[in-house]
């Protein structure tokens, strides 16, 4: 049976539905008896109040929730519903009136390991993930059929000969009916290729890598739709060539359906509602693990800060967000942003994102807001004001004698929808599957040649996978940024009112060091693949 998320409280669920995505400028305020208490209204005071022990208590709870719910806190599962309940309860204890925003999303998971084998002319089994990977939102099936290549010459793409394999219905001849369609990556989305194959009568799909530099290995991608009912896998370029003309077997056992999930939002009682400082972290894990570093750390730090900011009287309203379905493609933040009307969107002065801030082999990465380290050919363009946010973080770390370096706006975390709407954005990241260099190990400690987070997106991402020294340093930096901007955003938006609209261009003159990482922003499997 498919697991069903436990029902959420009707009282607060109705409140989230009634307010919708356009009413957060006028959320219910804190109780009147909170009063104008200015405790924790400076960086030093808030940082003293926000302790690693406090963050660790929230992390332990997230870990326990996962343990009690099949080892996961993924959106659409009981573990995520319990995480939402916990965050909501803690916010209420701190005096907030949180709103839970419901939305539908495509849910996917593998129920058992996939298999791929050549039946003839040579019997041969292939291994996952080295040889092949099940595509997210693949259908289930056990099929054996001839492998038929679709409009491909089995050559890497060039400017003169780009890949278009499987992008048009006309690419599929009658021989695909009843066969396994073999399609080269590139030219359109994986979902489009798979749906075209399905319409042509294929019984399964193999999408092999393009063969371009850096795109030769087996890869994980997402189809982005629950409409595909065929088994679909991604393979290396070499294996695609090897399978052409053979008879093969594909076995996938998956669950792909539409489910409900939730964002949690809460904001300060005081402060200018026309100049909102928005701070977010995704609350969900991947299906495969508890997600205590990714992203229990960002979620726990925000919860700890919100609890200690509750009685502050800020100049600007501060709005906290815990996003759902980030691991399915930034869906919670996208749902929120696209639901805002023009006035509500324009009132957001800036957005701060914290996705993984406790990686075991960490580096202090700051998002490259001015695109000085990573140009726009590599990263999303930071809107006006994003460079000033980057500057603030580098300067803070420098004030603490802590080196910092940069990571690009790769579009792979919840800042993406905000950047797309011109909202100045920034944040912190301690590394995912990227490998720490020898130069970084010399500056930050840890192990060179080892991933920043060796348990990234795995079952071992539990409480033992978190570096509390990193959490301590990074949560202080988060607190510093939140309270600084709660009091003034003029270095970001000049007028101190809403987000700016002039072209970007701030330069950073702070204290960044090192070579950075190009795998920034959380690098969640398959997010970038929607447009390949």
Short mmCIF file of C-alpha atoms in Angstrom, two decimals:
data_model
loop_
_atom_site.label_atom_id
_atom_site.label_comp_id
_atom_site.label_asym_id
_atom_site.label_seq_id
_atom_site.Cartn_x
_atom_site.Cartn_y
_atom_site.Cartn_z
CA UNK A 1 0.00 0.00 0.00
CA UNK A 2 1.09 3.55 -0.64
CA UNK A 3 1.88 5.43 2.58
CA UNK A 4 -0.58 8.21 3.26
CA UNK A 5 0.46 11.39 5.08
CA UNK A 6 -1.33 11.70 8.39
CA UNK A 7 -4.10 14.33 8.40
CA UNK A 8 -3.08 17.84 9.36
CA UNK A 9 -5.04 19.93 11.83
CA UNK A 10 -8.15 21.28 10.09
CA UNK A 11 -7.93 24.53 12.07
CA UNK A 12 -4.59 25.72 10.78
CA UNK A 13 -4.93 24.03 7.39
CA UNK A 14 -8.07 26.11 6.75
CA UNK A 15 -6.15 29.23 7.75
CA UNK A 16 -3.44 28.52 5.19
CA UNK A 17 -5.96 27.89 2.43
CA UNK A 18 -7.97 30.99 3.26
CA UNK A 19 -4.97 33.31 3.29
CA UNK A 20 -3.50 31.83 0.13
CA UNK A 21 -0.21 33.05 -1.31
CA UNK A 22 -1.16 36.69 -1.72
CA UNK A 23 -2.03 37.64 1.85
CA UNK A 24 1.21 37.21 3.76
CA UNK A 25 1.77 40.95 4.03
CA UNK A 26 -1.14 40.97 6.46
CA UNK A 27 -0.51 37.80 8.48
CA UNK A 28 -1.79 37.72 12.04
CA UNK A 29 0.60 39.48 14.41
CA UNK A 30 2.16 38.30 17.64
CA UNK A 31 0.06 38.54 20.78
CA UNK A 32 -0.23 42.04 22.22
CA UNK A 33 1.44 41.01 25.46
CA UNK A 34 4.70 40.39 23.59
CA UNK A 35 5.08 44.16 23.72
CA UNK A 36 7.89 46.39 22.47
CA UNK A 37 10.74 44.39 24.00
CA UNK A 38 14.04 45.22 22.31
CA UNK A 39 15.95 42.16 23.54
CA UNK A 40 18.15 40.54 20.88
CA UNK A 41 17.88 43.61 18.64
CA UNK A 42 21.57 43.72 17.73
CA UNK A 43 23.87 41.22 16.08
CA UNK A 44 25.87 40.53 19.23
CA UNK A 45 22.73 40.03 21.36
CA UNK A 46 20.99 37.75 18.89
CA UNK A 47 24.13 35.71 18.25
CA UNK A 48 24.55 35.22 21.99
CA UNK A 49 20.96 34.00 22.26
CA UNK A 50 21.18 31.64 19.26
CA UNK A 51 23.23 28.71 20.53
CA UNK A 52 24.45 25.51 18.89
CA UNK A 53 22.73 23.62 21.72
CA UNK A 54 19.42 25.23 20.78
CA UNK A 55 19.87 24.35 17.10
CA UNK A 56 20.94 20.82 18.07
CA UNK A 57 17.67 20.23 19.95
CA UNK A 58 15.72 20.91 16.76
CA UNK A 59 18.08 18.68 14.77
CA UNK A 60 17.58 15.84 17.23
CA UNK A 61 13.83 16.19 16.83
CA UNK A 62 14.05 16.07 13.03
CA UNK A 63 16.23 12.96 13.32
CA UNK A 64 13.75 11.32 15.70
CA UNK A 65 10.85 12.17 13.38
CA UNK A 66 12.64 10.45 10.51
CA UNK A 67 13.42 7.41 12.69
CA UNK A 68 9.74 7.09 13.58
CA UNK A 69 8.62 7.41 9.96
CA UNK A 70 10.60 4.98 7.88
CA UNK A 71 13.84 6.97 7.83
CA UNK A 72 12.55 9.90 5.80
CA UNK A 73 11.03 13.37 6.07
CA UNK A 74 10.28 13.72 2.35
CA UNK A 75 7.33 15.84 1.26
CA UNK A 76 4.22 13.72 0.84
CA UNK A 77 5.18 11.32 3.66
CA UNK A 78 4.14 11.11 7.32
CA UNK A 79 7.68 12.18 8.30
CA UNK A 80 7.22 15.50 6.52
CA UNK A 81 3.78 16.06 8.04
CA UNK A 82 5.31 15.50 11.47
CA UNK A 83 8.11 17.97 10.67
CA UNK A 84 5.52 20.58 9.70
CA UNK A 85 3.62 19.99 12.93
CA UNK A 86 6.83 20.37 14.95
CA UNK A 87 7.89 23.65 13.32
CA UNK A 88 4.37 25.04 13.69
CA UNK A 89 4.21 24.05 17.37
CA UNK A 90 7.59 25.61 18.18
CA UNK A 91 6.62 28.84 16.44
CA UNK A 92 3.38 29.01 18.40
CA UNK A 93 5.30 28.55 21.65
CA UNK A 94 7.45 31.53 20.64
CA UNK A 95 4.33 33.66 20.13
CA UNK A 96 3.95 33.50 16.35
CA UNK A 97 0.78 32.67 14.46
CA UNK A 98 2.25 30.51 11.66
CA UNK A 99 0.37 29.89 8.44
CA UNK A 100 0.57 26.52 6.70
CA UNK A 101 0.18 26.77 2.93
CA UNK A 102 -1.05 23.63 1.16
CA UNK A 103 -0.23 22.74 -2.44
CA UNK A 104 -0.14 19.69 -4.68
CA UNK A 105 3.08 18.26 -6.07
CA UNK A 106 4.30 15.20 -8.01
CA UNK A 107 5.60 12.58 -5.57
CA UNK A 108 8.08 9.91 -6.64
CA UNK A 109 10.08 7.13 -5.05
CA UNK A 110 11.61 3.79 -5.95
CA UNK A 111 10.11 0.90 -4.03
CA UNK A 112 12.83 -1.60 -4.93
CA UNK A 113 16.11 -1.52 -6.88
CA UNK A 114 15.85 -1.25 -10.66
CA UNK A 115 17.47 -3.74 -13.05
CA UNK A 116 18.86 -3.35 -16.55
CA UNK A 117 20.32 -6.22 -18.56
CA UNK A 118 21.17 -7.23 -22.09
CA UNK A 119 19.37 -10.44 -23.01
CA UNK A 120 20.91 -11.01 -26.47
CA UNK A 121 23.14 -11.33 -28.36
CA UNK A 122 25.15 -11.40 -25.09
CA UNK A 123 23.62 -11.98 -21.66
CA UNK A 124 24.91 -9.20 -19.42
CA UNK A 125 23.67 -7.47 -16.26
CA UNK A 126 24.36 -3.77 -15.58
CA UNK A 127 24.78 -2.12 -12.18
CA UNK A 128 23.20 0.99 -10.71
CA UNK A 129 24.36 3.71 -10.24
CA UNK A 130 27.59 3.08 -12.16
CA UNK A 131 25.92 1.93 -15.40
CA UNK A 132 22.37 3.27 -15.15
CA UNK A 133 20.00 5.21 -12.88
CA UNK A 134 16.20 5.21 -12.73
CA UNK A 135 14.79 8.54 -13.90
CA UNK A 136 12.68 10.37 -11.33
CA UNK A 137 8.98 9.88 -12.16
CA UNK A 138 9.70 6.75 -14.20
CA UNK A 139 6.76 4.39 -14.38
CA UNK A 140 6.91 0.80 -13.16
CA UNK A 141 7.35 -2.21 -15.38
CA UNK A 142 9.20 -5.39 -16.27
CA UNK A 143 9.80 -5.34 -20.03
CA UNK A 144 11.97 -7.33 -22.42
CA UNK A 145 12.12 -6.03 -26.00
CA UNK A 146 14.39 -5.02 -28.89
CA UNK A 147 16.30 -1.78 -28.36
CA UNK A 148 15.61 0.69 -31.18
CA UNK A 149 17.68 3.87 -31.57
CA UNK A 150 15.69 7.06 -32.13
CA UNK A 151 17.12 9.68 -34.51
CA UNK A 152 20.72 9.53 -33.32
CA UNK A 153 24.16 9.04 -34.85
CA UNK A 154 25.78 8.10 -31.49
CA UNK A 155 28.11 11.09 -31.68
CA UNK A 156 28.69 13.88 -29.17
CA UNK A 157 26.78 17.08 -30.02
CA UNK A 158 28.42 20.05 -31.71
CA UNK A 159 27.14 23.51 -32.64
CA UNK A 160 26.62 22.25 -36.17
CA UNK A 161 24.98 18.98 -35.10
CA UNK A 162 23.03 19.50 -31.84
CA UNK A 163 21.17 16.58 -30.33
CA UNK A 164 17.43 16.50 -31.06
CA UNK A 165 16.86 12.78 -30.50
CA UNK A 166 13.31 12.08 -29.39
CA UNK A 167 12.24 15.71 -29.18
CA UNK A 168 9.60 15.43 -31.92
CA UNK A 169 6.90 12.84 -32.48
CA UNK A 170 8.20 12.39 -36.04
CA UNK A 171 11.49 11.05 -34.62
CA UNK A 172 9.74 7.79 -33.74
CA UNK A 173 9.17 5.34 -36.58
CA UNK A 174 6.80 2.35 -36.53
CA UNK A 175 9.65 0.10 -35.39
CA UNK A 176 9.50 1.75 -31.93
CA UNK A 177 6.05 0.25 -31.28
CA UNK A 178 6.60 -2.59 -28.81
CA UNK A 179 10.33 -1.80 -28.47
CA UNK A 180 12.61 -0.11 -25.94
CA UNK A 181 13.33 3.37 -27.30
CA UNK A 182 17.02 4.36 -27.12
CA UNK A 183 17.28 8.17 -27.01
CA UNK A 184 20.29 10.49 -26.72
CA UNK A 185 20.25 13.22 -24.05
CA UNK A 186 19.89 16.81 -25.23
CA UNK A 187 17.69 19.23 -27.13
CA UNK A 188 14.56 19.06 -24.94
CA UNK A 189 13.39 17.83 -21.55
CA UNK A 190 13.64 14.21 -20.53
CA UNK A 191 9.89 14.24 -19.94
CA UNK A 192 9.21 15.29 -23.53
CA UNK A 193 11.39 12.47 -24.85
CA UNK A 194 9.71 9.86 -22.64
CA UNK A 195 6.18 11.04 -23.44
CA UNK A 196 6.92 10.99 -27.17
CA UNK A 197 8.23 7.43 -26.85
CA UNK A 198 5.16 6.41 -24.87
CA UNK A 199 2.84 7.88 -27.51
CA UNK A 200 4.74 5.94 -30.20
CA UNK A 201 4.03 2.63 -28.44
CA UNK A 202 7.41 2.02 -26.80
CA UNK A 203 7.39 -0.30 -23.79
CA UNK A 204 10.45 1.23 -22.13
CA UNK A 205 12.97 4.06 -22.57
CA UNK A 206 16.74 4.30 -22.22
CA UNK A 207 18.10 7.87 -22.35
CA UNK A 208 21.87 7.76 -22.74
CA UNK A 209 24.22 10.65 -21.97
CA UNK A 210 25.11 13.06 -24.76
CA UNK A 211 28.82 12.28 -25.01
CA UNK A 212 29.75 15.96 -24.70
CA UNK A 213 32.67 16.80 -22.39
CA UNK A 214 31.53 16.16 -18.82
CA UNK A 215 28.38 14.37 -20.02
CA UNK A 216 29.50 10.81 -20.64
CA UNK A 217 28.63 8.93 -17.42
CA UNK A 218 25.36 7.44 -16.23
CA UNK A 219 23.22 10.22 -14.77
CA UNK A 220 20.18 10.93 -12.60
CA UNK A 221 17.52 13.10 -14.19
CA UNK A 222 13.88 13.87 -13.67
CA UNK A 223 11.00 13.49 -16.12
CA UNK A 224 9.14 16.23 -14.27
CA UNK A 225 5.72 14.63 -14.78
CA UNK A 226 3.65 11.80 -13.34
CA UNK A 227 2.18 11.10 -16.80
CA UNK A 228 4.96 8.71 -17.85
CA UNK A 229 3.93 5.10 -17.20
CA UNK A 230 6.89 3.36 -18.87
CA UNK A 231 10.13 2.33 -17.14
CA UNK A 232 12.74 4.98 -17.97
CA UNK A 233 16.46 4.87 -17.10
CA UNK A 234 19.48 7.06 -17.79
CA UNK A 235 22.77 5.51 -18.86
CA UNK A 236 26.26 6.48 -19.92
CA UNK A 237 27.09 7.42 -23.51
CA UNK A 238 29.09 4.20 -23.95
CA UNK A 239 26.29 1.98 -22.66
CA UNK A 240 23.83 3.63 -25.02
CA UNK A 241 26.00 2.67 -27.96
CA UNK A 242 26.42 -0.85 -26.54
CA UNK A 243 22.67 -1.43 -26.24
CA UNK A 244 21.80 -0.33 -29.78
CA UNK A 245 20.30 -3.23 -31.72
CA UNK A 246 20.27 -5.64 -28.78
CA UNK A 247 17.38 -7.15 -26.87
CA UNK A 248 17.26 -5.81 -23.32
CA UNK A 249 15.28 -6.06 -20.11
CA UNK A 250 14.32 -3.14 -17.86
CA UNK A 251 12.69 -3.62 -14.46
CA UNK A 252 11.53 -0.65 -12.38
CA UNK A 253 9.34 -0.60 -9.27
CA UNK A 254 8.23 2.95 -8.53
CA UNK A 255 5.55 5.10 -6.99
CA UNK A 256 4.63 8.23 -8.95
CA UNK A 257 1.52 10.21 -8.07
CA UNK A 258 0.18 13.64 -7.09
CA UNK A 259 0.16 14.35 -3.34
CA UNK A 260 -0.39 17.28 -0.99
CA UNK A 261 2.40 19.01 0.89
CA UNK A 262 2.96 22.26 2.77
CA UNK A 263 5.01 25.41 3.31
CA UNK A 264 5.16 26.94 6.80
CA UNK A 265 5.36 30.75 7.08
CA UNK A 266 5.53 33.10 10.06
CA UNK A 267 6.49 36.74 10.46
CA UNK A 268 7.23 39.31 13.11
CA UNK A 269 4.40 41.39 14.55
CA UNK A 270 6.22 44.66 14.06
CA UNK A 271 8.14 46.19 11.20
CA UNK A 272 7.32 47.81 7.88
CA UNK A 273 5.12 45.41 5.85
CA UNK A 274 6.16 47.30 2.73
CA UNK A 275 9.80 46.31 3.23
CA UNK A 276 9.90 42.62 4.11
CA UNK A 277 13.09 40.70 4.88
CA UNK A 278 12.38 37.12 3.86
CA UNK A 279 14.41 34.18 5.17
CA UNK A 280 13.92 30.59 4.01
CA UNK A 281 15.13 27.00 4.22
CA UNK A 282 13.61 23.83 2.83
CA UNK A 283 12.13 21.52 5.43
CA UNK A 284 11.87 18.33 3.37
CA UNK A 285 14.42 15.57 2.95
CA UNK A 286 14.92 13.25 0.02
CA UNK A 287 12.97 10.00 0.16
CA UNK A 288 16.16 8.03 0.72
CA UNK A 289 17.14 9.62 4.02
CA UNK A 290 16.33 11.71 7.10
CA UNK A 291 17.88 14.90 5.73
CA UNK A 292 19.37 16.18 8.98
CA UNK A 293 22.14 18.14 7.27
CA UNK A 294 20.12 18.57 4.06
CA UNK A 295 18.23 20.48 5.18
CA UNK A 296 17.50 20.01 8.84
CA UNK A 297 20.42 22.32 9.57
CA UNK A 298 19.01 25.31 7.69
CA UNK A 299 15.50 24.65 9.05
CA UNK A 300 16.72 24.28 12.65
CA UNK A 301 18.84 27.43 12.51
CA UNK A 302 15.88 29.46 11.21
CA UNK A 303 13.64 28.05 13.93
CA UNK A 304 16.14 28.91 16.66
CA UNK A 305 16.57 32.44 15.29
CA UNK A 306 12.83 32.99 14.93
CA UNK A 307 12.32 31.94 18.54
CA UNK A 308 14.83 34.52 19.77
CA UNK A 309 13.68 37.28 17.41
CA UNK A 310 10.05 37.06 18.45
CA UNK A 311 10.09 39.99 20.89
CA UNK A 312 12.30 42.28 18.84
CA UNK A 313 10.70 45.40 17.35
CA UNK A 314 12.37 45.54 13.92
CA UNK A 315 12.29 48.41 11.45
CA UNK A 316 11.36 45.95 8.69
CA UNK A 317 9.03 43.00 8.92
CA UNK A 318 10.87 39.66 8.95
CA UNK A 319 9.14 36.68 7.32
CA UNK A 320 10.41 33.14 7.87
CA UNK A 321 9.63 30.29 5.47
CA UNK A 322 10.11 26.54 5.70
CA UNK A 323 9.62 25.21 2.17
CA UNK A 324 8.08 21.90 1.12
CA UNK A 325 8.93 19.80 -1.96
CA UNK A 326 12.26 21.51 -2.56
CA UNK A 327 13.78 18.13 -3.30
CA UNK A 328 11.16 17.62 -6.03
CA UNK A 329 12.30 20.75 -7.87
CA UNK A 330 11.95 23.90 -5.68
CA UNK A 331 8.19 23.43 -5.79
CA UNK A 332 7.27 24.99 -2.45
CA UNK A 333 9.11 28.25 -3.01
CA UNK A 334 7.91 28.33 -6.62
CA UNK A 335 4.30 27.89 -5.47
CA UNK A 336 4.66 30.71 -2.97
CA UNK A 337 6.34 33.19 -5.29
CA UNK A 338 4.05 32.61 -8.26
CA UNK A 339 1.05 33.09 -5.99
CA UNK A 340 2.09 36.56 -4.84
CA UNK A 341 0.36 39.56 -6.37
CA UNK A 342 2.43 42.48 -7.68
CA UNK A 343 2.25 44.48 -4.45
CA UNK A 344 3.17 41.55 -2.19
CA UNK A 345 6.09 40.56 -4.40
CA UNK A 346 7.31 44.16 -4.64
CA UNK A 347 7.29 44.49 -0.85
CA UNK A 348 9.97 41.81 -0.44
CA UNK A 349 13.23 43.73 0.04
CA UNK A 350 15.46 40.65 -0.12
CA UNK A 351 15.53 36.89 0.28
CA UNK A 352 18.09 34.91 2.30
CA UNK A 353 18.43 31.15 1.70
CA UNK A 354 20.09 28.58 3.94
CA UNK A 355 20.37 25.10 2.45
CA UNK A 356 22.89 22.83 4.23
CA UNK A 357 24.94 24.65 6.87
CA UNK A 358 26.37 21.71 8.82
CA UNK A 359 28.26 19.59 6.30
CA UNK A 360 30.75 17.27 8.00
CA UNK A 361 33.71 18.28 5.78
CA UNK A 362 32.55 21.87 5.45
CA UNK A 363 33.68 25.09 3.84
CA UNK A 364 32.07 28.48 4.54
CA UNK A 365 30.51 29.22 1.15
CA UNK A 366 28.67 32.47 0.37
CA UNK A 367 26.42 32.82 -2.69
CA UNK A 368 28.18 34.85 -5.39
CA UNK A 369 25.65 37.67 -5.53
CA UNK A 370 27.51 39.91 -7.96
CA UNK A 371 28.62 37.06 -10.29
CA UNK A 372 32.26 38.13 -9.88
CA UNK A 373 33.56 34.60 -9.29
CA UNK A 374 31.03 32.80 -11.46
CA UNK A 375 29.82 34.64 -14.54
CA UNK A 376 26.30 34.45 -15.88
CA UNK A 377 27.37 31.75 -18.34
CA UNK A 378 27.74 29.50 -15.27
CA UNK A 379 25.22 30.91 -12.83
CA UNK A 380 21.93 32.77 -12.57
CA UNK A 381 22.37 36.54 -12.54
CA UNK A 382 22.14 38.04 -9.08
CA UNK A 383 19.50 40.81 -9.06
CA UNK A 384 20.42 44.29 -7.91
CA UNK A 385 21.35 44.21 -4.23
CA UNK A 386 22.57 40.61 -4.23
CA UNK A 387 26.19 41.76 -4.28
CA UNK A 388 25.59 43.78 -1.12
CA UNK A 389 24.23 40.67 0.62
CA UNK A 390 27.32 38.72 -0.41
CA UNK A 391 29.44 41.59 0.92
CA UNK A 392 27.68 41.47 4.30
CA UNK A 393 28.45 37.78 4.78
CA UNK A 394 32.09 38.05 3.71
CA UNK A 395 32.56 41.04 5.99
CA UNK A 396 30.93 39.25 8.91
CA UNK A 397 33.20 36.23 8.54
CA UNK A 398 36.22 38.51 8.21
CA UNK A 399 35.21 40.25 11.46
CA UNK A 400 35.35 36.83 13.15
CA UNK A 401 38.72 35.94 11.53
CA UNK A 402 36.98 33.21 9.54
CA UNK A 403 37.82 32.76 5.84
CA UNK A 404 34.95 32.44 3.37
CA UNK A 405 34.63 31.76 -0.33
CA UNK A 406 31.99 31.66 -3.01
CA UNK A 407 29.43 29.37 -4.60
CA UNK A 408 27.30 30.28 -7.62
CA UNK A 409 23.61 30.94 -7.96
CA UNK A 410 23.16 27.62 -9.73
CA UNK A 411 19.36 27.81 -9.55
CA UNK A 412 19.29 24.60 -7.54
CA UNK A 413 17.84 25.85 -4.29
CA UNK A 414 14.93 27.97 -3.13
CA UNK A 415 16.46 31.33 -4.01
CA UNK A 416 15.76 30.42 -7.66
CA UNK A 417 12.12 31.61 -7.87
CA UNK A 418 13.02 34.83 -6.03
CA UNK A 419 15.94 35.62 -8.32
CA UNK A 420 13.69 35.02 -11.32
CA UNK A 421 11.43 37.82 -10.05
CA UNK A 422 14.30 40.26 -9.44
CA UNK A 423 14.38 39.92 -5.64
CA UNK A 424 17.92 40.50 -4.24
CA UNK A 425 19.07 37.21 -2.78
CA UNK A 426 21.93 35.64 -0.87
CA UNK A 427 22.77 32.98 1.65
CA UNK A 428 25.18 30.37 2.91
CA UNK A 429 26.11 26.79 2.06
CA UNK A 430 28.67 24.36 3.50
CA UNK A 431 28.96 21.94 0.57
CA UNK A 432 27.26 18.84 -0.78
CA UNK A 433 28.74 16.14 -3.03
CA UNK A 434 31.57 18.35 -4.29
CA UNK A 435 35.06 17.33 -3.21
CA UNK A 436 37.18 19.47 -0.87
CA UNK A 437 40.43 20.60 -2.43
CA UNK A 438 43.84 20.47 -0.76
CA UNK A 439 43.86 24.27 -0.66
CA UNK A 440 40.50 24.30 1.09
CA UNK A 441 41.62 21.69 3.60
CA UNK A 442 44.63 23.85 4.41
CA UNK A 443 42.37 26.81 5.19
CA UNK A 444 39.28 25.17 6.70
CA UNK A 445 40.61 21.86 8.00
CA UNK A 446 38.90 18.59 7.17
CA UNK A 447 39.93 16.07 4.52
CA UNK A 448 41.11 16.91 1.04
CA UNK A 449 39.82 14.65 -1.71
CA UNK A 450 36.65 13.84 0.27
CA UNK A 451 33.15 15.16 -0.36
CA UNK A 452 31.95 18.07 1.75
CA UNK A 453 29.05 15.81 2.73
CA UNK A 454 29.74 12.12 2.09
CA UNK A 455 26.15 11.29 3.14
CA UNK A 456 24.54 13.77 0.76
CA UNK A 457 21.06 12.48 -0.23
CA UNK A 458 21.68 9.17 1.51
CA UNK A 459 20.24 7.22 4.42
CA UNK A 460 23.27 8.12 6.55
CA UNK A 461 22.34 11.84 6.61
CA UNK A 462 21.27 11.60 10.25
CA UNK A 463 22.29 13.48 13.37
CA UNK A 464 25.76 11.92 13.25
CA UNK A 465 26.35 13.51 9.84
CA UNK A 466 26.25 17.08 11.17
CA UNK A 467 29.35 19.12 12.03
CA UNK A 468 28.21 21.23 14.98
CA UNK A 469 31.21 23.55 14.68
CA UNK A 470 29.95 24.46 11.22
CA UNK A 471 26.42 24.88 12.55
CA UNK A 472 27.68 27.20 15.29
CA UNK A 473 29.65 29.41 12.89
CA UNK A 474 27.01 29.50 10.18
CA UNK A 475 23.99 30.01 12.45
CA UNK A 476 25.75 33.03 13.96
CA UNK A 477 26.25 34.39 10.43
CA UNK A 478 22.57 33.78 9.67
CA UNK A 479 21.53 35.57 12.88
CA UNK A 480 23.80 38.49 12.03
CA UNK A 481 22.28 38.89 8.57
CA UNK A 482 18.69 38.53 9.78
CA UNK A 483 18.91 41.14 12.54
CA UNK A 484 21.04 43.50 10.44
CA UNK A 485 18.47 43.55 7.64
CA UNK A 486 15.60 43.58 10.12
CA UNK A 487 16.90 47.01 11.12
CA UNK A 488 17.99 48.36 7.72
CA UNK A 489 18.08 47.17 4.10
CA UNK A 490 19.45 50.38 2.60
CA UNK A 491 22.70 48.80 1.40
CA UNK A 492 20.56 46.37 -0.62
CA UNK A 493 17.66 48.46 -1.89
CA UNK A 494 18.82 52.04 -1.35
CA UNK A 495 15.44 53.54 -0.60
CA UNK A 496 14.69 51.01 2.12
CA UNK A 497 11.40 50.16 0.44
CA UNK A 498 10.79 46.90 -1.45
CA UNK A 499 13.18 45.33 -3.92
CA UNK A 500 15.11 47.50 -6.40
CA UNK A 501 14.52 47.39 -10.14
CA UNK A 502 17.74 48.85 -11.58
CA UNK A 503 20.21 46.53 -13.38
CA UNK A 504 22.63 44.54 -11.17
CA UNK A 505 26.23 45.57 -10.75
CA UNK A 506 27.52 45.72 -7.17
CA UNK A 507 31.12 44.62 -6.77
CA UNK A 508 32.31 42.79 -3.67
CA UNK A 509 35.40 44.03 -1.87
CA UNK A 510 35.14 41.88 1.26
CA UNK A 511 37.34 38.99 2.31
CA UNK A 512 36.53 36.01 0.07
CA UNK A 513 39.32 33.45 -0.25
CA UNK A 514 39.93 30.19 -2.06
CA UNK A 515 38.60 28.75 -5.29
CA UNK A 516 34.94 28.29 -4.34
CA UNK A 517 32.73 25.44 -5.50
CA UNK A 518 30.73 25.24 -8.70
CA UNK A 519 28.34 22.71 -7.15
CA UNK A 520 26.58 25.23 -4.96
CA UNK A 521 23.10 25.82 -3.74
CA UNK A 522 22.43 22.30 -2.60
CA UNK A 523 22.82 20.64 -6.04
CA UNK A 524 19.74 18.49 -5.81
CA UNK A 525 19.62 15.56 -8.20
CA UNK A 526 17.97 16.31 -11.49
CA UNK A 527 16.86 19.92 -10.86
CA UNK A 528 18.95 21.16 -13.76
CA UNK A 529 17.84 18.29 -15.94
CA UNK A 530 14.34 19.63 -16.50
CA UNK A 531 15.66 21.84 -19.29
CA UNK A 532 18.23 19.55 -20.86
#
